[in-house]
Amino acid sequence: MGMFDEGVEGIVKRQMVLFFVIDTSGSMMGTKIGAVNTAIREVLPELQGAGGADVDLKVACLTFSTGCQWMYPSPIEADNFQWNNVEAEGVTDLGAACRELSEKMSKNGFLKAPSGSVAPAIFLMSDGEPTDDWEKGLDLLKQNNWFKYAIKVAVAIGDDANKDVLAKFTGTIEAVITVHTPEALKKWIRKVSITSSQIGSKSQPATDGQIQSKQDAMIEEIKEIQQTEPDLDTTSTSGDDW
């Protein structure tokens, strides 16, 4: 067999990383963190093949409370990712998470696939107020070119979440989803994970000579879901149900 035989197919796939960035501070304890654990564990097998024929989808999980830590030292294929239940305690060091994301979102870090990477998707979940210097951490992260082109979605878990902070992270309030029940949280985790993986791994078609950004395509999908599934509309609420 020559070097250009069957094996070549597996080499040319580019990599896309889906980053779960999860607030595991003490206020997440109980039903909130339970819903996150259940939903991500259940959606991981569904992400198999979400990258299509051209992109190999990998998953990385960064949790932040007092400091931050990765679940694994490098991204792992979605279908091989073993979810370890995360527990809630400590404060809300979002700035530390931003700095860590910026460091690993590089060709020397988590995006060093030999065949190249496509822009990642970053899915942030939080229920509170950052407790460290999040602005300085986010300013650093915003200078990262991978972050600029990434799909960025945030879920505000309950009314105590600081949606202004989450909107600064995603770049727009339109990419911030508020959830008031464990069921809504689980459904949105599933939908955002699958949709962002699909949009992120496809080339965007040009319309009227303009190529829509993947972030704009994701926001359109969020609006569509809210219109077609009223129980996932984030505006109608009679208070939190945790």
PDB file of C-alpha atoms in Angstrom:
ATOM      1  CA  MET A   1       0.000   0.000   0.000  1.00  0.00           C
ATOM      2  CA  GLY A   2       1.247   3.440  -0.892  1.00  0.00           C
ATOM      3  CA  MET A   3       0.996   6.420   1.370  1.00  0.00           C
ATOM      4  CA  PHE A   4      -2.024   7.746  -0.527  1.00  0.00           C
ATOM      5  CA  ASP A   5      -4.242   4.697  -0.055  1.00  0.00           C
ATOM      6  CA  GLU A   6      -7.304   4.213   2.159  1.00  0.00           C
ATOM      7  CA  GLY A   7      -5.913   5.877   5.255  1.00  0.00           C
ATOM      8  CA  VAL A   8      -6.037   9.346   3.741  1.00  0.00           C
ATOM      9  CA  GLU A   9      -9.748   9.889   4.457  1.00  0.00           C
ATOM     10  CA  GLY A  10      -9.247  10.000   8.204  1.00  0.00           C
ATOM     11  CA  ILE A  11      -6.387  12.480   7.957  1.00  0.00           C
ATOM     12  CA  VAL A  12      -7.982  15.287   5.980  1.00  0.00           C
ATOM     13  CA  LYS A  13     -10.907  15.970   8.303  1.00  0.00           C
ATOM     14  CA  ARG A  14     -10.545  19.280  10.033  1.00  0.00           C
ATOM     15  CA  GLN A  15     -11.298  19.565  13.728  1.00  0.00           C
ATOM     16  CA  MET A  16     -14.011  21.562  15.452  1.00  0.00           C
ATOM     17  CA  VAL A  17     -14.086  21.887  19.227  1.00  0.00           C
ATOM     18  CA  LEU A  18     -17.316  22.439  21.149  1.00  0.00           C
ATOM     19  CA  PHE A  19     -16.395  24.074  24.476  1.00  0.00           C
ATOM     20  CA  PHE A  20     -18.771  23.664  27.417  1.00  0.00           C
ATOM     21  CA  VAL A  21     -17.932  26.388  29.958  1.00  0.00           C
ATOM     22  CA  ILE A  22     -19.907  25.683  33.115  1.00  0.00           C
ATOM     23  CA  ASP A  23     -20.431  27.702  36.284  1.00  0.00           C
ATOM     24  CA  THR A  24     -20.065  25.214  39.162  1.00  0.00           C
ATOM     25  CA  SER A  25     -20.276  27.755  41.996  1.00  0.00           C
ATOM     26  CA  GLY A  26     -22.211  26.940  45.155  1.00  0.00           C
ATOM     27  CA  SER A  27     -25.466  28.506  43.933  1.00  0.00           C
ATOM     28  CA  MET A  28     -25.632  25.889  41.153  1.00  0.00           C
ATOM     29  CA  MET A  29     -26.008  23.113  43.739  1.00  0.00           C
ATOM     30  CA  GLY A  30     -29.000  20.787  43.478  1.00  0.00           C
ATOM     31  CA  THR A  31     -31.399  20.794  40.524  1.00  0.00           C
ATOM     32  CA  LYS A  32     -29.361  23.226  38.376  1.00  0.00           C
ATOM     33  CA  ILE A  33     -26.126  21.236  38.310  1.00  0.00           C
ATOM     34  CA  GLY A  34     -28.154  18.009  38.172  1.00  0.00           C
ATOM     35  CA  ALA A  35     -29.911  19.192  35.001  1.00  0.00           C
ATOM     36  CA  VAL A  36     -26.578  20.202  33.425  1.00  0.00           C
ATOM     37  CA  ASN A  37     -25.001  16.811  34.188  1.00  0.00           C
ATOM     38  CA  THR A  38     -27.985  14.875  32.828  1.00  0.00           C
ATOM     39  CA  ALA A  39     -28.384  16.964  29.681  1.00  0.00           C
ATOM     40  CA  ILE A  40     -24.744  16.950  28.586  1.00  0.00           C
ATOM     41  CA  ARG A  41     -24.342  13.237  29.261  1.00  0.00           C
ATOM     42  CA  GLU A  42     -27.445  12.510  27.170  1.00  0.00           C
ATOM     43  CA  VAL A  43     -26.534  14.799  24.257  1.00  0.00           C
ATOM     44  CA  LEU A  44     -22.927  13.582  23.795  1.00  0.00           C
ATOM     45  CA  PRO A  45     -23.914  10.416  21.847  1.00  0.00           C
ATOM     46  CA  GLU A  46     -26.209  12.549  19.649  1.00  0.00           C
ATOM     47  CA  LEU A  47     -23.260  14.718  18.644  1.00  0.00           C
ATOM     48  CA  GLN A  48     -21.642  11.794  16.874  1.00  0.00           C
ATOM     49  CA  GLY A  49     -21.548  12.727  13.207  1.00  0.00           C
ATOM     50  CA  ALA A  50     -22.766  16.300  13.862  1.00  0.00           C
ATOM     51  CA  GLY A  51     -19.621  17.566  12.154  1.00  0.00           C
ATOM     52  CA  GLY A  52     -20.664  15.917   8.893  1.00  0.00           C
ATOM     53  CA  ALA A  53     -18.254  14.370   6.433  1.00  0.00           C
ATOM     54  CA  ASP A  54     -15.603  17.084   6.598  1.00  0.00           C
ATOM     55  CA  VAL A  55     -15.226  17.910  10.265  1.00  0.00           C
ATOM     56  CA  ASP A  56     -14.233  15.832  13.267  1.00  0.00           C
ATOM     57  CA  LEU A  57     -16.185  17.166  16.267  1.00  0.00           C
ATOM     58  CA  LYS A  58     -14.407  17.176  19.607  1.00  0.00           C
ATOM     59  CA  VAL A  59     -15.600  18.297  23.030  1.00  0.00           C
ATOM     60  CA  ALA A  60     -13.822  20.136  25.838  1.00  0.00           C
ATOM     61  CA  CYS A  61     -15.320  21.083  29.199  1.00  0.00           C
ATOM     62  CA  LEU A  62     -14.085  23.909  31.417  1.00  0.00           C
ATOM     63  CA  THR A  63     -15.722  24.338  34.830  1.00  0.00           C
ATOM     64  CA  PHE A  64     -15.260  27.478  36.912  1.00  0.00           C
ATOM     65  CA  SER A  65     -16.013  28.260  40.535  1.00  0.00           C
ATOM     66  CA  THR A  66     -13.066  29.091  42.809  1.00  0.00           C
ATOM     67  CA  GLY A  67     -10.595  29.044  39.928  1.00  0.00           C
ATOM     68  CA  CYS A  68     -11.272  26.835  36.913  1.00  0.00           C
ATOM     69  CA  GLN A  69     -10.312  23.411  35.574  1.00  0.00           C
ATOM     70  CA  TRP A  70     -10.622  21.267  32.464  1.00  0.00           C
ATOM     71  CA  MET A  71     -12.392  17.932  32.719  1.00  0.00           C
ATOM     72  CA  TYR A  72      -9.701  16.416  30.427  1.00  0.00           C
ATOM     73  CA  PRO A  73      -6.282  17.712  29.384  1.00  0.00           C
ATOM     74  CA  SER A  74      -7.257  17.877  25.693  1.00  0.00           C
ATOM     75  CA  PRO A  75     -10.431  17.778  23.540  1.00  0.00           C
ATOM     76  CA  ILE A  76     -11.978  14.340  22.972  1.00  0.00           C
ATOM     77  CA  GLU A  77     -14.189  13.022  20.139  1.00  0.00           C
ATOM     78  CA  ALA A  78     -17.834  13.503  21.105  1.00  0.00           C
ATOM     79  CA  ASP A  79     -18.647   9.790  20.929  1.00  0.00           C
ATOM     80  CA  ASN A  80     -15.671   8.891  23.166  1.00  0.00           C
ATOM     81  CA  PHE A  81     -16.212  11.643  25.732  1.00  0.00           C
ATOM     82  CA  GLN A  82     -16.974  10.146  29.151  1.00  0.00           C
ATOM     83  CA  TRP A  83     -18.907  12.728  31.142  1.00  0.00           C
ATOM     84  CA  ASN A  84     -17.874  12.992  34.800  1.00  0.00           C
ATOM     85  CA  ASN A  85     -20.587  14.549  36.955  1.00  0.00           C
ATOM     86  CA  VAL A  86     -19.549  18.033  38.046  1.00  0.00           C
ATOM     87  CA  GLU A  87     -20.337  19.269  41.546  1.00  0.00           C
ATOM     88  CA  ALA A  88     -21.169  22.757  42.737  1.00  0.00           C
ATOM     89  CA  GLU A  89     -19.223  24.693  45.376  1.00  0.00           C
ATOM     90  CA  GLY A  90     -17.227  27.886  45.679  1.00  0.00           C
ATOM     91  CA  VAL A  91     -17.413  31.305  44.025  1.00  0.00           C
ATOM     92  CA  THR A  92     -17.792  32.413  40.375  1.00  0.00           C
ATOM     93  CA  ASP A  93     -14.383  33.097  38.797  1.00  0.00           C
ATOM     94  CA  LEU A  94     -15.512  33.858  35.239  1.00  0.00           C
ATOM     95  CA  GLY A  95     -12.415  35.962  34.591  1.00  0.00           C
ATOM     96  CA  ALA A  96     -10.167  32.995  35.353  1.00  0.00           C
ATOM     97  CA  ALA A  97     -12.216  30.894  32.918  1.00  0.00           C
ATOM     98  CA  CYS A  98     -11.822  33.556  30.192  1.00  0.00           C
ATOM     99  CA  ARG A  99      -8.048  33.639  30.650  1.00  0.00           C
ATOM    100  CA  GLU A 100      -7.840  29.842  30.554  1.00  0.00           C
ATOM    101  CA  LEU A 101     -10.013  29.691  27.419  1.00  0.00           C
ATOM    102  CA  SER A 102      -7.814  32.250  25.699  1.00  0.00           C
ATOM    103  CA  GLU A 103      -4.680  30.281  26.514  1.00  0.00           C
ATOM    104  CA  LYS A 104      -6.006  26.948  25.263  1.00  0.00           C
ATOM    105  CA  MET A 105      -7.783  28.408  22.224  1.00  0.00           C
ATOM    106  CA  SER A 106      -4.598  28.405  20.185  1.00  0.00           C
ATOM    107  CA  LYS A 107      -2.588  26.233  17.831  1.00  0.00           C
ATOM    108  CA  ASN A 108      -0.254  25.487  20.731  1.00  0.00           C
ATOM    109  CA  GLY A 109      -3.192  24.480  22.910  1.00  0.00           C
ATOM    110  CA  PHE A 110      -6.455  22.709  22.096  1.00  0.00           C
ATOM    111  CA  LEU A 111      -6.619  23.676  18.394  1.00  0.00           C
ATOM    112  CA  LYS A 112      -3.472  21.983  17.157  1.00  0.00           C
ATOM    113  CA  ALA A 113      -5.079  19.428  14.820  1.00  0.00           C
ATOM    114  CA  PRO A 114      -2.577  18.566  12.046  1.00  0.00           C
ATOM    115  CA  SER A 115      -5.215  19.140   9.365  1.00  0.00           C
ATOM    116  CA  GLY A 116      -6.349  22.447  10.873  1.00  0.00           C
ATOM    117  CA  SER A 117      -9.339  23.558  12.901  1.00  0.00           C
ATOM    118  CA  VAL A 118     -12.529  25.385  12.086  1.00  0.00           C
ATOM    119  CA  ALA A 119     -13.744  28.086  14.468  1.00  0.00           C
ATOM    120  CA  PRO A 120     -15.027  26.540  17.693  1.00  0.00           C
ATOM    121  CA  ALA A 121     -18.382  26.849  19.423  1.00  0.00           C
ATOM    122  CA  ILE A 122     -18.406  28.072  23.025  1.00  0.00           C
ATOM    123  CA  PHE A 123     -21.383  27.333  25.237  1.00  0.00           C
ATOM    124  CA  LEU A 124     -21.340  29.213  28.566  1.00  0.00           C
ATOM    125  CA  MET A 125     -23.765  28.440  31.409  1.00  0.00           C
ATOM    126  CA  SER A 126     -24.038  30.524  34.580  1.00  0.00           C
ATOM    127  CA  ASP A 127     -26.567  31.366  37.277  1.00  0.00           C
ATOM    128  CA  GLY A 128     -24.956  34.307  39.049  1.00  0.00           C
ATOM    129  CA  GLU A 129     -22.553  37.225  39.247  1.00  0.00           C
ATOM    130  CA  PRO A 130     -18.838  36.873  38.520  1.00  0.00           C
ATOM    131  CA  THR A 131     -16.763  37.252  41.684  1.00  0.00           C
ATOM    132  CA  ASP A 132     -13.347  38.023  40.162  1.00  0.00           C
ATOM    133  CA  ASP A 133     -12.043  40.593  37.660  1.00  0.00           C
ATOM    134  CA  TRP A 134     -14.044  39.140  34.776  1.00  0.00           C
ATOM    135  CA  GLU A 135     -13.691  42.269  32.615  1.00  0.00           C
ATOM    136  CA  LYS A 136      -9.913  41.979  32.418  1.00  0.00           C
ATOM    137  CA  GLY A 137     -10.184  38.254  31.630  1.00  0.00           C
ATOM    138  CA  LEU A 138     -12.807  38.863  28.948  1.00  0.00           C
ATOM    139  CA  ASP A 139     -10.797  41.716  27.389  1.00  0.00           C
ATOM    140  CA  LEU A 140      -7.884  39.316  26.993  1.00  0.00           C
ATOM    141  CA  LEU A 141     -10.153  36.627  25.511  1.00  0.00           C
ATOM    142  CA  LYS A 142     -11.674  39.090  23.014  1.00  0.00           C
ATOM    143  CA  GLN A 143      -8.221  39.634  21.505  1.00  0.00           C
ATOM    144  CA  ASN A 144      -8.107  35.927  20.592  1.00  0.00           C
ATOM    145  CA  ASN A 145      -8.892  35.471  16.882  1.00  0.00           C
ATOM    146  CA  TRP A 146     -10.453  32.042  17.435  1.00  0.00           C
ATOM    147  CA  PHE A 147     -12.818  33.602  19.955  1.00  0.00           C
ATOM    148  CA  LYS A 148     -13.757  36.395  17.534  1.00  0.00           C
ATOM    149  CA  TYR A 149     -14.967  33.898  14.935  1.00  0.00           C
ATOM    150  CA  ALA A 150     -16.398  31.337  17.350  1.00  0.00           C
ATOM    151  CA  ILE A 151     -20.089  30.648  17.809  1.00  0.00           C
ATOM    152  CA  LYS A 152     -20.835  31.968  21.301  1.00  0.00           C
ATOM    153  CA  VAL A 153     -24.023  31.140  23.214  1.00  0.00           C
ATOM    154  CA  ALA A 154     -24.762  31.658  26.899  1.00  0.00           C
ATOM    155  CA  VAL A 155     -27.542  30.264  29.056  1.00  0.00           C
ATOM    156  CA  ALA A 156     -28.620  32.369  32.028  1.00  0.00           C
ATOM    157  CA  ILE A 157     -29.852  29.862  34.588  1.00  0.00           C
ATOM    158  CA  GLY A 158     -32.588  31.676  36.506  1.00  0.00           C
ATOM    159  CA  ASP A 159     -33.276  35.331  37.259  1.00  0.00           C
ATOM    160  CA  ASP A 160     -30.141  35.850  39.388  1.00  0.00           C
ATOM    161  CA  ALA A 161     -27.813  35.343  36.427  1.00  0.00           C
ATOM    162  CA  ASN A 162     -26.169  38.558  35.233  1.00  0.00           C
ATOM    163  CA  LYS A 163     -27.387  38.697  31.639  1.00  0.00           C
ATOM    164  CA  ASP A 164     -25.387  41.858  30.879  1.00  0.00           C
ATOM    165  CA  VAL A 165     -22.161  40.001  31.641  1.00  0.00           C
ATOM    166  CA  LEU A 166     -23.264  37.031  29.520  1.00  0.00           C
ATOM    167  CA  ALA A 167     -24.138  39.380  26.631  1.00  0.00           C
ATOM    168  CA  LYS A 168     -20.650  40.912  26.823  1.00  0.00           C
ATOM    169  CA  PHE A 169     -19.239  37.385  26.546  1.00  0.00           C
ATOM    170  CA  THR A 170     -21.359  36.383  23.530  1.00  0.00           C
ATOM    171  CA  GLY A 171     -21.218  39.831  21.922  1.00  0.00           C
ATOM    172  CA  THR A 172     -25.005  40.259  21.910  1.00  0.00           C
ATOM    173  CA  ILE A 173     -28.006  39.749  24.186  1.00  0.00           C
ATOM    174  CA  GLU A 174     -29.593  37.829  21.288  1.00  0.00           C
ATOM    175  CA  ALA A 175     -27.220  34.935  22.013  1.00  0.00           C
ATOM    176  CA  VAL A 176     -28.202  34.812  25.704  1.00  0.00           C
ATOM    177  CA  ILE A 177     -30.993  32.379  26.590  1.00  0.00           C
ATOM    178  CA  THR A 178     -32.723  32.567  29.983  1.00  0.00           C
ATOM    179  CA  VAL A 179     -34.131  29.386  31.508  1.00  0.00           C
ATOM    180  CA  HIS A 180     -36.395  29.085  34.518  1.00  0.00           C
ATOM    181  CA  THR A 181     -36.925  25.323  34.830  1.00  0.00           C
ATOM    182  CA  PRO A 182     -34.731  22.210  34.782  1.00  0.00           C
ATOM    183  CA  GLU A 183     -36.705  20.954  31.734  1.00  0.00           C
ATOM    184  CA  ALA A 184     -36.019  24.114  29.732  1.00  0.00           C
ATOM    185  CA  LEU A 185     -32.343  24.006  30.711  1.00  0.00           C
ATOM    186  CA  LYS A 186     -32.009  20.405  29.525  1.00  0.00           C
ATOM    187  CA  LYS A 187     -33.799  21.101  26.233  1.00  0.00           C
ATOM    188  CA  TRP A 188     -31.674  24.159  25.468  1.00  0.00           C
ATOM    189  CA  ILE A 189     -28.417  22.331  26.262  1.00  0.00           C
ATOM    190  CA  ARG A 190     -29.421  19.670  23.755  1.00  0.00           C
ATOM    191  CA  LYS A 191     -30.518  22.109  21.053  1.00  0.00           C
ATOM    192  CA  VAL A 192     -27.571  24.493  21.386  1.00  0.00           C
ATOM    193  CA  SER A 193     -25.027  21.643  21.442  1.00  0.00           C
ATOM    194  CA  ILE A 194     -26.387  19.996  18.295  1.00  0.00           C
ATOM    195  CA  THR A 195     -27.189  23.180  16.351  1.00  0.00           C
ATOM    196  CA  SER A 196     -23.887  24.924  17.091  1.00  0.00           C
ATOM    197  CA  SER A 197     -21.969  21.784  16.086  1.00  0.00           C
ATOM    198  CA  GLN A 198     -23.849  21.587  12.791  1.00  0.00           C
ATOM    199  CA  ILE A 199     -23.515  25.289  11.956  1.00  0.00           C
ATOM    200  CA  GLY A 200     -19.900  25.429  13.091  1.00  0.00           C
ATOM    201  CA  SER A 201     -18.769  22.567  10.903  1.00  0.00           C
ATOM    202  CA  LYS A 202     -20.451  23.757   7.675  1.00  0.00           C
ATOM    203  CA  SER A 203     -19.231  26.348   5.226  1.00  0.00           C
ATOM    204  CA  GLN A 204     -21.656  29.258   5.256  1.00  0.00           C
ATOM    205  CA  PRO A 205     -23.396  29.851   1.893  1.00  0.00           C
ATOM    206  CA  ALA A 206     -23.178  33.323   0.382  1.00  0.00           C
ATOM    207  CA  THR A 207     -26.448  35.221  -0.015  1.00  0.00           C
ATOM    208  CA  ASP A 208     -26.428  38.447  -2.058  1.00  0.00           C
ATOM    209  CA  GLY A 209     -22.648  38.146  -2.146  1.00  0.00           C
ATOM    210  CA  GLN A 210     -22.481  38.250   1.668  1.00  0.00           C
ATOM    211  CA  ILE A 211     -21.391  35.297   3.756  1.00  0.00           C
ATOM    212  CA  GLN A 212     -23.398  35.230   6.961  1.00  0.00           C
ATOM    213  CA  SER A 213     -21.333  34.789  10.101  1.00  0.00           C
ATOM    214  CA  LYS A 214     -21.832  31.528  11.968  1.00  0.00           C
ATOM    215  CA  GLN A 215     -22.778  33.535  15.050  1.00  0.00           C
ATOM    216  CA  ASP A 216     -25.623  35.228  13.114  1.00  0.00           C
ATOM    217  CA  ALA A 217     -26.777  31.854  11.797  1.00  0.00           C
ATOM    218  CA  MET A 218     -26.847  30.521  15.355  1.00  0.00           C
ATOM    219  CA  ILE A 219     -28.886  33.513  16.577  1.00  0.00           C
ATOM    220  CA  GLU A 220     -31.413  32.908  13.789  1.00  0.00           C
ATOM    221  CA  GLU A 221     -31.738  29.292  14.920  1.00  0.00           C
ATOM    222  CA  ILE A 222     -32.303  30.386  18.534  1.00  0.00           C
ATOM    223  CA  LYS A 223     -35.107  32.742  17.433  1.00  0.00           C
ATOM    224  CA  GLU A 224     -36.637  30.005  15.298  1.00  0.00           C
ATOM    225  CA  ILE A 225     -36.640  27.558  18.239  1.00  0.00           C
ATOM    226  CA  GLN A 226     -38.246  30.154  20.509  1.00  0.00           C
ATOM    227  CA  GLN A 227     -40.999  30.780  17.959  1.00  0.00           C
ATOM    228  CA  THR A 228     -41.745  27.156  17.171  1.00  0.00           C
ATOM    229  CA  GLU A 229     -41.440  25.797  20.708  1.00  0.00           C
ATOM    230  CA  PRO A 230     -43.310  28.129  23.076  1.00  0.00           C
ATOM    231  CA  ASP A 231     -42.121  26.282  26.186  1.00  0.00           C
ATOM    232  CA  LEU A 232     -38.589  27.334  25.258  1.00  0.00           C
ATOM    233  CA  ASP A 233     -39.436  31.020  24.809  1.00  0.00           C
ATOM    234  CA  THR A 234     -37.301  32.724  27.418  1.00  0.00           C
ATOM    235  CA  THR A 235     -39.574  35.740  27.905  1.00  0.00           C
ATOM    236  CA  SER A 236     -42.692  34.046  29.262  1.00  0.00           C
ATOM    237  CA  THR A 237     -42.141  33.140  32.866  1.00  0.00           C
ATOM    238  CA  SER A 238     -43.881  33.079  36.181  1.00  0.00           C
ATOM    239  CA  GLY A 239     -40.642  33.021  38.138  1.00  0.00           C
ATOM    240  CA  ASP A 240     -37.938  30.417  38.563  1.00  0.00           C
ATOM    241  CA  ASP A 241     -38.728  26.773  39.256  1.00  0.00           C
ATOM    242  CA  TRP A 242     -35.601  25.276  40.815  1.00  0.00           C
TER     243      TRP A 242
END
